[in-house]
mmCIF file of C-alpha atoms in Angstrom:
data_model
loop_
_atom_site.group_PDB
_atom_site.id
_atom_site.type_symbol
_atom_site.label_atom_id
_atom_site.label_comp_id
_atom_site.label_asym_id
_atom_site.label_seq_id
_atom_site.Cartn_x
_atom_site.Cartn_y
_atom_site.Cartn_z
ATOM 1 C CA MET A 133 -52.679 -5.608 24.951
ATOM 2 C CA ILE A 134 -49.636 -3.809 25.808
ATOM 3 C CA ALA A 135 -47.599 -6.949 26.689
ATOM 4 C CA VAL A 136 -48.021 -8.202 22.958
ATOM 5 C CA PRO A 137 -46.374 -4.874 21.057
ATOM 6 C CA CYS A 138 -43.742 -4.963 23.572
ATOM 7 C CA TYR A 139 -42.946 -8.608 22.600
ATOM 8 C CA PHE A 140 -42.428 -8.255 19.222
ATOM 9 C CA PHE A 141 -40.666 -4.507 19.649
ATOM 10 C CA TYR A 142 -38.104 -7.557 22.269
ATOM 11 C CA VAL A 143 -38.485 -10.014 19.202
ATOM 12 C CA LYS A 144 -37.701 -7.470 16.584
ATOM 13 C CA GLU A 145 -35.494 -4.946 17.950
ATOM 14 C CA ILE A 146 -33.944 -5.978 20.996
ATOM 15 C CA ARG A 147 -32.691 -9.360 20.498
ATOM 16 C CA PRO A 148 -31.267 -9.157 17.823
ATOM 17 C CA ILE A 149 -29.203 -6.008 19.262
ATOM 18 C CA ARG A 150 -28.260 -8.354 22.093
ATOM 19 C CA LYS A 151 -27.310 -11.455 19.649
ATOM 20 C CA ALA A 152 -24.898 -9.163 17.688
ATOM 21 C CA GLN A 153 -23.637 -7.987 20.975
ATOM 22 C CA GLU A 154 -22.754 -11.612 22.302
ATOM 23 C CA ALA A 155 -21.422 -12.379 19.014
ATOM 24 C CA VAL A 156 -18.708 -9.067 19.142
ATOM 25 C CA SER A 157 -18.101 -10.308 22.980
ATOM 26 C CA ARG A 158 -17.459 -14.192 21.907
ATOM 27 C CA ASN A 159 -15.179 -12.916 19.059
ATOM 28 C CA LYS A 160 -13.666 -10.037 20.981
ATOM 29 C CA GLU A 161 -9.640 -11.272 20.971
ATOM 30 C CA VAL A 162 -10.377 -12.217 17.225
ATOM 31 C CA ILE A 163 -11.233 -8.553 16.684
ATOM 32 C CA ASP A 164 -8.836 -7.211 18.387
ATOM 33 C CA GLU A 165 -6.056 -9.190 17.036
ATOM 34 C CA ILE A 166 -7.453 -8.562 13.108
ATOM 35 C CA HIS A 167 -7.353 -4.750 14.341
ATOM 36 C CA ALA A 168 -3.700 -5.229 15.837
ATOM 37 C CA THR A 169 -2.304 -6.990 13.096
ATOM 38 C CA ALA A 170 -3.895 -4.420 10.355
ATOM 39 C CA ILE A 171 -2.183 -1.225 12.590
ATOM 40 C CA SER A 172 1.023 -3.567 12.107
ATOM 41 C CA LEU A 173 1.645 -4.389 8.011
ATOM 42 C CA MET A 174 0.550 -0.169 8.259
ATOM 43 C CA GLU A 175 3.292 0.017 10.214
ATOM 44 C CA LEU A 176 5.645 -2.578 8.044
ATOM 45 C CA SER A 177 3.879 -1.050 4.833
ATOM 46 C CA PHE A 178 5.626 2.321 6.089
ATOM 47 C CA LEU A 179 9.342 1.050 6.716
ATOM 48 C CA LEU A 180 9.168 -0.253 3.681
ATOM 49 C CA GLN A 181 8.301 2.612 1.634
ATOM 50 C CA SER A 182 10.715 4.427 3.417
ATOM 51 C CA LEU A 183 13.457 1.684 2.107
ATOM 52 C CA ALA A 184 12.411 1.864 -1.469
ATOM 53 C CA PHE A 185 12.217 5.386 -1.115
ATOM 54 C CA LYS A 186 16.115 5.686 -0.024
ATOM 55 C CA HIS A 187 17.085 3.300 -2.113
ATOM 56 C CA SER A 188 15.018 4.447 -5.083
ATOM 57 C CA GLU A 189 16.879 8.150 -4.781
ATOM 58 C CA GLN A 190 20.561 6.631 -3.936
ATOM 59 C CA THR A 191 20.222 4.894 -7.219
ATOM 60 C CA ALA A 192 18.864 7.845 -9.537
ATOM 61 C CA GLU A 193 21.964 10.044 -7.674
ATOM 62 C CA MET A 194 24.319 7.634 -8.387
ATOM 63 C CA LEU A 195 22.851 6.768 -11.974
ATOM 64 C CA ARG A 196 23.263 11.098 -12.547
ATOM 65 C CA ILE A 197 26.463 11.198 -10.753
ATOM 66 C CA LEU A 198 28.160 8.299 -12.650
ATOM 67 C CA ARG A 199 26.679 8.496 -16.712
ATOM 68 C CA PRO A 200 29.037 11.590 -17.289
ATOM 69 C CA LYS A 201 31.845 9.864 -15.661
ATOM 70 C CA MET A 202 31.403 6.750 -17.812
ATOM 71 C CA ARG A 203 31.132 8.665 -20.803
ATOM 72 C CA ALA A 204 34.588 10.567 -20.307
ATOM 73 C CA ILE A 205 36.641 6.871 -20.509
ATOM 74 C CA PRO A 206 36.535 5.240 -23.804
ATOM 75 C CA VAL A 207 36.460 1.622 -22.858
ATOM 76 C CA ILE A 208 32.998 1.835 -21.379
ATOM 77 C CA ARG A 209 31.243 4.827 -23.168
ATOM 78 C CA ARG A 210 28.590 2.799 -24.865
ATOM 79 C CA PHE A 211 27.246 1.123 -21.151
ATOM 80 C CA ALA A 212 26.703 4.750 -20.216
ATOM 81 C CA ASP A 213 23.339 5.151 -22.635
ATOM 82 C CA SER A 214 22.614 1.481 -22.580
ATOM 83 C CA SER A 215 19.087 0.290 -22.168
ATOM 84 C CA LEU A 216 19.798 -1.067 -18.717
ATOM 85 C CA LEU A 217 21.196 1.716 -17.075
ATOM 86 C CA SER A 218 18.298 3.466 -18.440
ATOM 87 C CA ARG A 219 15.602 1.460 -17.092
ATOM 88 C CA SER A 220 17.536 1.625 -14.174
ATOM 89 C CA ASP A 221 17.442 5.418 -14.224
ATOM 90 C CA SER A 222 13.300 5.226 -14.867
ATOM 91 C CA MET A 223 12.908 3.123 -12.518
ATOM 92 C CA ALA A 224 14.179 3.961 -10.464
ATOM 93 C CA GLN A 225 12.714 7.627 -10.742
ATOM 94 C CA ALA A 226 9.327 5.546 -11.004
ATOM 95 C CA ILE A 227 9.035 3.897 -7.396
ATOM 96 C CA VAL A 228 10.444 7.422 -5.985
ATOM 97 C CA GLY A 229 7.200 8.463 -7.533
ATOM 98 C CA ALA A 230 4.654 6.187 -6.467
ATOM 99 C CA THR A 231 6.525 6.216 -2.523
ATOM 100 C CA ARG A 232 6.175 9.874 -2.977
ATOM 101 C CA GLY A 233 2.459 9.670 -3.515
ATOM 102 C CA SER A 234 1.607 6.782 -0.949
ATOM 103 C CA GLN A 235 2.802 8.469 1.516
ATOM 104 C CA GLU A 236 0.305 10.327 2.611
ATOM 105 C CA LEU A 237 -2.269 7.432 1.771
ATOM 106 C CA LEU A 238 -0.597 5.361 4.208
ATOM 107 C CA GLU A 239 -1.068 7.926 6.921
ATOM 108 C CA ASP A 240 -4.906 8.530 6.401
ATOM 109 C CA ILE A 241 -4.986 4.640 6.117
ATOM 110 C CA ASP A 242 -3.716 4.680 9.821
ATOM 111 C CA ARG A 243 -5.216 7.354 10.868
ATOM 112 C CA ALA A 244 -8.100 5.482 9.952
ATOM 113 C CA LEU A 245 -7.324 1.893 11.086
ATOM 114 C CA ARG A 246 -6.939 3.676 15.114
ATOM 115 C CA GLU A 247 -10.074 5.361 15.229
ATOM 116 C CA SER A 248 -11.701 2.498 14.149
ATOM 117 C CA ASP A 249 -13.242 4.464 11.067
ATOM 118 C CA ILE A 250 -14.552 1.707 8.517
ATOM 119 C CA ARG A 251 -16.424 4.820 6.876
ATOM 120 C CA ARG A 252 -12.932 6.194 5.339
ATOM 121 C CA LEU A 253 -11.217 2.372 5.706
ATOM 122 C CA LYS A 254 -13.909 1.887 3.171
ATOM 123 C CA LYS A 255 -13.032 4.659 1.041
ATOM 124 C CA TYR A 256 -9.267 4.126 1.403
ATOM 125 C CA ARG A 257 -9.599 0.222 -0.018
ATOM 126 C CA LYS A 258 -10.551 1.778 -3.653
ATOM 127 C CA LYS A 259 -7.558 4.094 -3.572
ATOM 128 C CA LEU A 260 -5.406 1.251 -2.760
ATOM 129 C CA GLY A 261 -6.770 -0.825 -5.325
ATOM 130 C CA ASP A 262 -5.804 2.170 -7.561
ATOM 131 C CA LEU A 263 -2.287 2.494 -6.107
ATOM 132 C CA LYS A 264 -1.381 -1.346 -6.451
ATOM 133 C CA ARG A 265 -2.541 -1.317 -10.381
ATOM 134 C CA ARG A 266 -0.385 1.761 -10.515
ATOM 135 C CA VAL A 267 2.828 -0.603 -8.780
ATOM 136 C CA ASN A 268 1.837 -3.508 -10.819
ATOM 137 C CA ASP A 269 1.911 -1.554 -13.740
ATOM 138 C CA VAL A 270 5.505 -0.430 -13.272
ATOM 139 C CA LEU A 271 6.672 -3.880 -12.434
ATOM 140 C CA ALA A 272 4.850 -5.144 -15.441
ATOM 141 C CA ALA A 273 6.889 -2.806 -17.807
ATOM 142 C CA GLU A 274 10.235 -3.615 -15.578
ATOM 143 C CA ASP A 275 8.962 -7.244 -16.963
ATOM 144 C CA VAL A 276 8.914 -6.040 -20.529
ATOM 145 C CA SER A 277 12.227 -4.605 -20.724
ATOM 146 C CA ALA A 278 14.085 -7.156 -19.887
ATOM 147 C CA GLU A 279 12.417 -9.462 -22.015
ATOM 148 C CA LEU A 280 12.989 -7.045 -24.394
ATOM 149 C CA GLU A 281 16.654 -6.530 -23.376
ATOM 150 C CA ALA A 282 17.204 -10.492 -23.373
ATOM 151 C CA SER A 283 16.300 -10.845 -26.635
ATOM 152 C CA GLU A 284 18.266 -8.442 -28.059
ATOM 153 C CA GLN A 285 21.275 -9.551 -26.786
ATOM 154 C CA ALA A 286 20.316 -13.132 -28.030
#
């Protein structure tokens, strides 16, 4: 009488756990490699964010300094307020804003990856989707502006 419930308990509870452990053991190398790759991607994201932020700030600062000087030179005065420079300025500001906003998110994701915290990773995936949409909106706005300027010049 005792053996039958023990057998069913083994079949229903213990065997699936053991199969899962065996699957993890068999795929340990793949899981470890995916984890290491995700951490490397996060490190690359930090570097790319720093690069974008650095050059966007430099571009915005350069435009801020050059515009008044361009307005002082009669031959190139009209270029100081051209749509090309305005677009570059607004794009640089948008990049600076996006990279500042993403810094904390990337740090949190990096921490969650290193700690293998699936709950936080799921939460951050939604935030990454929101950030991705914002960046795509900035890129789309830049593409539309370029098309409008090209049609104006034609």
